[in-house]
Each structure stands twice: as structure tokens, then as C-alpha cells.
Short mmCIF file of C-alpha atoms in Angstrom, two decimals:
data_model
loop_
_atom_site.label_atom_id
_atom_site.label_comp_id
_atom_site.label_asym_id
_atom_site.label_seq_id
_atom_site.Cartn_x
_atom_site.Cartn_y
_atom_site.Cartn_z
CA UNK A 115 94.10 111.43 47.75
CA UNK A 116 91.96 108.54 49.01
CA UNK A 117 88.86 110.01 47.33
CA UNK A 118 90.80 110.38 44.08
CA UNK A 119 91.86 106.71 44.14
CA UNK A 120 88.31 105.54 44.90
CA UNK A 121 86.87 107.70 42.13
CA UNK A 122 89.53 106.49 39.66
CA UNK A 123 88.62 102.88 40.40
CA UNK A 124 84.96 103.75 39.88
CA UNK A 125 85.70 105.40 36.52
CA UNK A 126 87.75 102.38 35.44
CA UNK A 127 84.83 100.15 36.37
CA UNK A 128 82.48 102.31 34.26
CA UNK A 129 84.78 101.93 31.25
CA UNK A 130 84.94 98.19 31.86
CA UNK A 131 81.14 97.96 31.87
CA UNK A 132 81.17 99.65 28.47
CA UNK A 133 83.87 97.23 27.37
CA UNK A 134 82.36 96.46 23.97
CA UNK A 135 82.55 100.00 22.61
CA UNK A 136 85.90 100.58 24.35
CA UNK A 137 87.43 97.50 22.73
CA UNK A 138 86.11 98.49 19.31
CA UNK A 139 87.98 101.80 19.55
CA UNK A 140 91.20 100.29 20.87
CA UNK A 141 91.20 97.34 18.45
CA UNK A 142 91.27 99.72 15.46
CA UNK A 143 95.11 100.14 15.49
CA UNK A 144 95.54 96.35 15.74
CA UNK A 145 93.26 95.83 12.75
CA UNK A 146 95.08 98.61 10.88
CA UNK A 147 98.44 96.99 11.60
CA UNK A 148 97.19 93.66 10.26
CA UNK A 149 95.91 95.29 7.05
CA UNK A 150 98.72 97.75 6.31
CA UNK A 151 101.60 95.51 7.36
CA UNK A 152 100.45 93.07 4.70
CA UNK A 153 99.43 95.74 2.19
CA UNK A 154 102.58 97.89 2.45
CA UNK A 155 105.07 95.32 3.72
CA UNK A 156 107.07 95.29 0.48
CA UNK A 157 107.70 99.05 0.55
CA UNK A 158 110.61 100.78 2.24
CA UNK A 159 111.18 104.29 3.60
CA UNK A 160 113.87 105.80 1.38
CA UNK A 161 115.50 107.85 4.14
CA UNK A 162 116.30 104.79 6.29
CA UNK A 163 115.86 101.93 3.79
CA UNK A 164 113.75 100.16 6.42
CA UNK A 165 110.45 98.41 5.77
CA UNK A 166 107.35 100.54 6.37
CA UNK A 167 106.22 97.81 8.80
CA UNK A 168 108.89 99.04 11.26
CA UNK A 169 107.21 102.44 11.33
CA UNK A 170 103.64 101.26 11.92
CA UNK A 171 103.62 100.52 15.68
CA UNK A 172 105.10 103.91 16.77
CA UNK A 173 102.51 105.55 14.50
CA UNK A 174 99.57 103.50 15.76
CA UNK A 175 100.22 104.01 19.49
CA UNK A 176 99.30 107.72 19.09
CA UNK A 177 96.00 106.57 17.52
CA UNK A 178 95.25 104.68 20.75
CA UNK A 179 96.05 107.82 22.74
CA UNK A 180 93.90 110.11 20.59
CA UNK A 181 90.94 107.74 20.82
CA UNK A 182 91.29 107.39 24.60
CA UNK A 183 91.69 111.09 25.39
CA UNK A 184 89.81 112.97 22.68
CA UNK A 185 86.93 110.55 22.17
CA UNK A 186 86.48 108.58 25.42
CA UNK A 187 87.74 111.01 28.07
CA UNK A 188 86.26 114.02 26.29
CA UNK A 189 82.84 112.43 25.94
CA UNK A 190 82.78 111.36 29.59
CA UNK A 191 83.99 114.73 30.81
CA UNK A 192 81.48 116.78 28.84
CA UNK A 193 78.66 114.47 29.99
CA UNK A 194 79.68 115.12 33.60
CA UNK A 195 79.57 118.86 32.96
CA UNK A 196 76.32 118.70 31.02
CA UNK A 197 74.52 116.61 33.65
CA UNK A 198 75.76 118.73 36.53
CA UNK A 199 77.75 115.87 38.06
CA UNK A 200 80.79 118.09 38.58
CA UNK A 201 78.71 120.28 40.89
CA UNK A 202 77.39 117.21 42.73
CA UNK A 203 80.92 115.94 43.35
CA UNK A 204 81.94 119.43 44.47
CA UNK A 205 79.28 119.28 47.19
CA UNK A 206 80.94 116.02 48.32
CA UNK A 207 84.28 117.82 48.63
CA UNK A 208 85.73 116.78 45.26
CA UNK A 209 86.96 119.49 42.91
CA UNK A 210 86.31 119.48 39.16
CA UNK A 211 90.02 118.84 38.64
CA UNK A 212 89.89 115.72 40.82
CA UNK A 213 86.92 114.34 38.90
CA UNK A 214 88.50 115.09 35.51
CA UNK A 215 91.80 113.55 36.61
CA UNK A 216 90.05 110.37 37.77
CA UNK A 217 88.26 109.98 34.41
CA UNK A 218 91.53 110.65 32.60
CA UNK A 219 93.50 108.15 34.72
CA UNK A 220 91.01 105.43 33.83
CA UNK A 221 91.71 106.02 30.13
CA UNK A 222 95.49 105.85 30.79
CA UNK A 223 95.06 102.29 32.10
CA UNK A 224 93.24 101.27 28.93
CA UNK A 225 95.80 103.08 26.75
CA UNK A 226 98.64 101.09 28.28
CA UNK A 227 96.76 97.79 27.93
CA UNK A 228 95.88 98.52 24.30
CA UNK A 229 99.47 99.58 23.50
CA UNK A 230 100.94 96.41 25.02
CA UNK A 231 98.42 94.33 23.05
CA UNK A 232 99.41 96.09 19.81
CA UNK A 233 103.12 95.59 20.52
CA UNK A 234 102.64 91.87 21.21
CA UNK A 235 100.48 91.47 18.10
CA UNK A 236 103.10 93.19 15.91
CA UNK A 237 105.84 90.98 17.34
CA UNK A 238 103.91 87.75 16.83
CA UNK A 239 102.64 88.67 13.35
CA UNK A 240 105.65 90.44 11.81
CA UNK A 241 108.47 90.06 14.29
CA UNK A 242 108.54 93.78 15.17
CA UNK A 243 110.83 94.03 18.20
CA UNK A 244 110.12 96.43 21.06
CA UNK A 245 113.14 98.70 21.79
CA UNK A 246 113.52 97.87 25.50
CA UNK A 247 116.64 100.05 25.82
CA UNK A 248 114.54 103.09 24.97
CA UNK A 249 111.53 102.32 27.16
CA UNK A 250 111.82 105.53 29.21
CA UNK A 251 112.08 107.71 26.10
CA UNK A 252 109.05 105.95 24.60
CA UNK A 253 107.08 106.58 27.79
CA UNK A 254 108.14 110.23 27.62
CA UNK A 255 106.81 110.49 24.06
CA UNK A 256 103.67 108.64 25.13
CA UNK A 257 102.90 111.16 27.88
CA UNK A 258 103.80 114.18 25.71
CA UNK A 259 101.18 113.09 23.17
CA UNK A 260 98.77 112.56 26.08
CA UNK A 261 99.44 116.10 27.28
CA UNK A 262 98.68 117.55 23.85
CA UNK A 263 95.49 115.52 23.44
CA UNK A 264 94.38 116.41 26.97
CA UNK A 265 94.91 120.12 26.26
CA UNK A 266 93.07 119.84 22.95
CA UNK A 267 90.16 118.03 24.62
CA UNK A 268 89.87 120.55 27.46
CA UNK A 269 89.96 123.36 24.90
CA UNK A 270 87.12 121.84 22.86
CA UNK A 271 85.04 121.19 26.00
CA UNK A 272 85.48 124.84 26.99
CA UNK A 273 83.90 125.85 23.67
CA UNK A 274 81.30 123.12 23.21
CA UNK A 275 78.82 122.50 26.03
CA UNK A 276 76.62 119.74 24.58
CA UNK A 277 77.67 116.11 24.32
CA UNK A 278 75.64 115.67 21.14
CA UNK A 279 77.72 118.40 19.50
CA UNK A 280 81.01 117.27 21.00
CA UNK A 281 80.88 113.71 19.69
CA UNK A 282 80.94 114.49 15.93
CA UNK A 283 83.59 117.18 16.47
CA UNK A 284 85.75 114.75 18.45
CA UNK A 285 85.47 112.08 15.75
CA UNK A 286 86.25 114.63 13.04
CA UNK A 287 89.44 115.68 14.87
CA UNK A 288 90.28 112.04 15.56
CA UNK A 289 90.19 111.12 11.87
CA UNK A 290 91.84 114.40 10.85
CA UNK A 291 94.82 113.66 13.09
CA UNK A 292 94.90 110.01 12.09
CA UNK A 293 94.74 110.38 8.31
CA UNK A 294 96.37 113.80 7.85
CA UNK A 295 98.94 113.51 10.63
CA UNK A 296 101.03 110.70 9.21
CA UNK A 297 99.57 108.11 11.57
CA UNK A 298 97.87 105.94 8.96
CA UNK A 299 100.50 106.26 6.23
CA UNK A 300 104.11 107.44 6.81
CA UNK A 301 104.54 111.18 6.04
CA UNK A 302 107.14 110.23 3.42
CA UNK A 303 104.28 108.93 1.26
CA UNK A 304 102.60 112.38 1.18
CA UNK A 305 103.32 115.06 -1.45
CA UNK A 306 105.76 117.76 -0.30
CA UNK A 307 103.16 120.53 -0.11
CA UNK A 308 100.87 118.38 2.06
CA UNK A 309 103.74 117.48 4.39
CA UNK A 310 104.48 121.18 4.90
CA UNK A 311 100.82 121.83 5.77
CA UNK A 312 100.88 118.95 8.28
CA UNK A 313 103.67 120.61 10.26
CA UNK A 314 101.67 123.86 10.43
CA UNK A 315 98.12 122.63 11.05
CA UNK A 316 98.51 119.19 12.64
CA UNK A 317 100.80 119.20 15.70
CA UNK A 318 100.35 115.44 16.24
CA UNK A 319 103.08 114.99 13.64
CA UNK A 320 105.62 116.24 16.20
CA UNK A 321 104.52 113.46 18.55
CA UNK A 322 104.83 111.01 15.68
CA UNK A 323 108.38 112.15 14.95
CA UNK A 324 109.33 111.59 18.59
CA UNK A 325 107.81 108.11 18.70
CA UNK A 326 109.33 107.09 15.37
CA UNK A 327 112.75 108.50 16.20
CA UNK A 328 112.86 106.77 19.57
CA UNK A 329 111.40 103.46 18.33
CA UNK A 330 113.04 103.07 14.92
CA UNK A 331 116.22 105.18 15.10
CA UNK A 332 117.07 104.47 18.73
CA UNK A 333 117.31 108.15 19.66
CA UNK A 334 116.68 109.39 23.19
CA UNK A 335 113.73 111.63 24.01
CA UNK A 336 115.81 114.79 24.41
CA UNK A 337 117.10 114.48 20.87
CA UNK A 338 113.78 116.09 19.96
CA UNK A 339 113.97 119.40 21.82
CA UNK A 340 112.13 121.30 19.06
CA UNK A 341 109.27 118.78 18.92
CA UNK A 342 109.01 118.60 22.73
CA UNK A 343 108.99 122.40 23.02
CA UNK A 344 106.30 122.78 20.37
CA UNK A 345 104.01 120.14 21.89
CA UNK A 346 104.36 121.57 25.40
CA UNK A 347 103.95 125.17 24.21
CA UNK A 348 100.83 124.40 22.16
CA UNK A 349 99.39 122.40 25.08
CA UNK A 350 100.03 125.19 27.59
CA UNK A 351 98.45 127.80 25.28
CA UNK A 352 95.35 125.62 24.77
CA UNK A 353 94.99 125.03 28.53
CA UNK A 354 95.38 128.75 29.34
CA UNK A 355 92.76 129.67 26.72
CA UNK A 356 90.46 126.98 28.15
CA UNK A 357 90.81 128.38 31.68
CA UNK A 358 90.04 131.90 30.45
CA UNK A 359 87.01 130.70 28.48
CA UNK A 360 85.67 128.78 31.49
CA UNK A 361 86.05 131.84 33.70
CA UNK A 362 84.27 133.97 31.10
CA UNK A 363 81.41 131.47 30.90
CA UNK A 364 81.04 131.45 34.69
CA UNK A 365 80.98 135.25 34.82
CA UNK A 366 78.37 135.34 32.06
CA UNK A 367 76.16 132.95 34.01
#
């Protein structure tokens, strides 16, 4: 446990040293909120008759998560594998899981800081109020999306073994989830056929529904049993496949 804490602090320090690129990624949702809250502020969601601005923050927090896990954590993790650092740490008594968890924990810290910054910015700019009564449900949704992104990242890393290949794939999936997952524009603005495809090919929309329902509608986390079950099931399947692929690769070597 002590080694894990020390390594987590070290990984956080590494992210801090690369603060410029980290801030660029995490400032994207804040910039998007500034643009779209002014651009779409006069429009309302027909189903609730609420301003679209109310729906932006719970949609942009998942963007922070995707960037942190898929792009930052994934890139760091695959670099460790590619450079043989996982084996070096293993010789020091640290398992691959411990190293991966320490890298991941460092991104969680930055996720929380970026999310709080976005929430404060939205409140100061547009008066968007944080639903304090539903904080636990929001945290539940936050970690469910993290679980899905973690599983997706581990799955990709089990297939791709070069950081130079991983980076463009990670960015492609980042933008795919952001633009075609209802995170940039509310799903209600999409044509019906595209919305149906989103529910089949872009599971992030289930995380979005949880965050929106908890934030805007005041529902509790367990009002979304179907969405929770789907996110957990997909995540478990991706992790199991990743484990099997890693074992196959080791046997091949």
C-alpha cells in the first residue's frame, strides 16, 4: 500500500510537470461551455422545456473523463508497456496492476479538479447551480463513466502495442464519443435514425443519460438500472477480453 501511494504521488508529479498539455485538454470543456452556452442559450429541450445551457455541464464532465482516461492514462500506460517499465517495476516488487492503478489515480485527481473548475465557471457565467442534494448520485455516475473508459482503454492497449499507433486511435475515439455521443450537442438535436445508432454503437450515451438525469431531473443513481447494467456489463466484457488477449500475447512470446 505504501509503495502504491508513493508511486501515485510520483505519477501526479509527472502530470504536473506536463501541466501545459494537461491543461489544454482539460480546458476544452470550459471553452466549449463558454461558446455553446452563448450560441445555444436561447434554445430549449422540448421534453423538459429547460434551456439547453442546463444540460451542458453534465454533458461536458464526461468529456473531461474521456480525455483523462482514454487519452492521458492510455498514453502513459502504453508507454510504460512499450518501454519495458512495467517489467522494471515488477523487479522492484510492484505488479503491473499497481503501476496502472497509480497512473490512473493521478488522472482521477485532475478529473476532479477540472470538473470543479467547470462547475464554478458555469455558475459564475450562467448561474448554473450544482445539485448538492444529488452529489452522491453524481459521483456514482462519474465513476461508472470512468469504469467504462478504463475498460475501453485497457482493451485498446491489449490490441495496440505502439504508442505512436495508440495516440491517433485514442483521439479518434475521443472525438467519436464527444461528437456522436451527445456530449457536444444534446441528443434531442440529432435526427431519430442517428439517435438510434448512438444507443447501439456509442455506450457513452448511457453515461450521459445518468449524468443528465441526476443533474437536471434530480433523479437518484439507481433510477437508471438499465443504463448502469449496460455500462458495467460492457466494461466487464471489455476487461475480460483484454485479459485473454494479454495472456495470448504472453504465450505467443
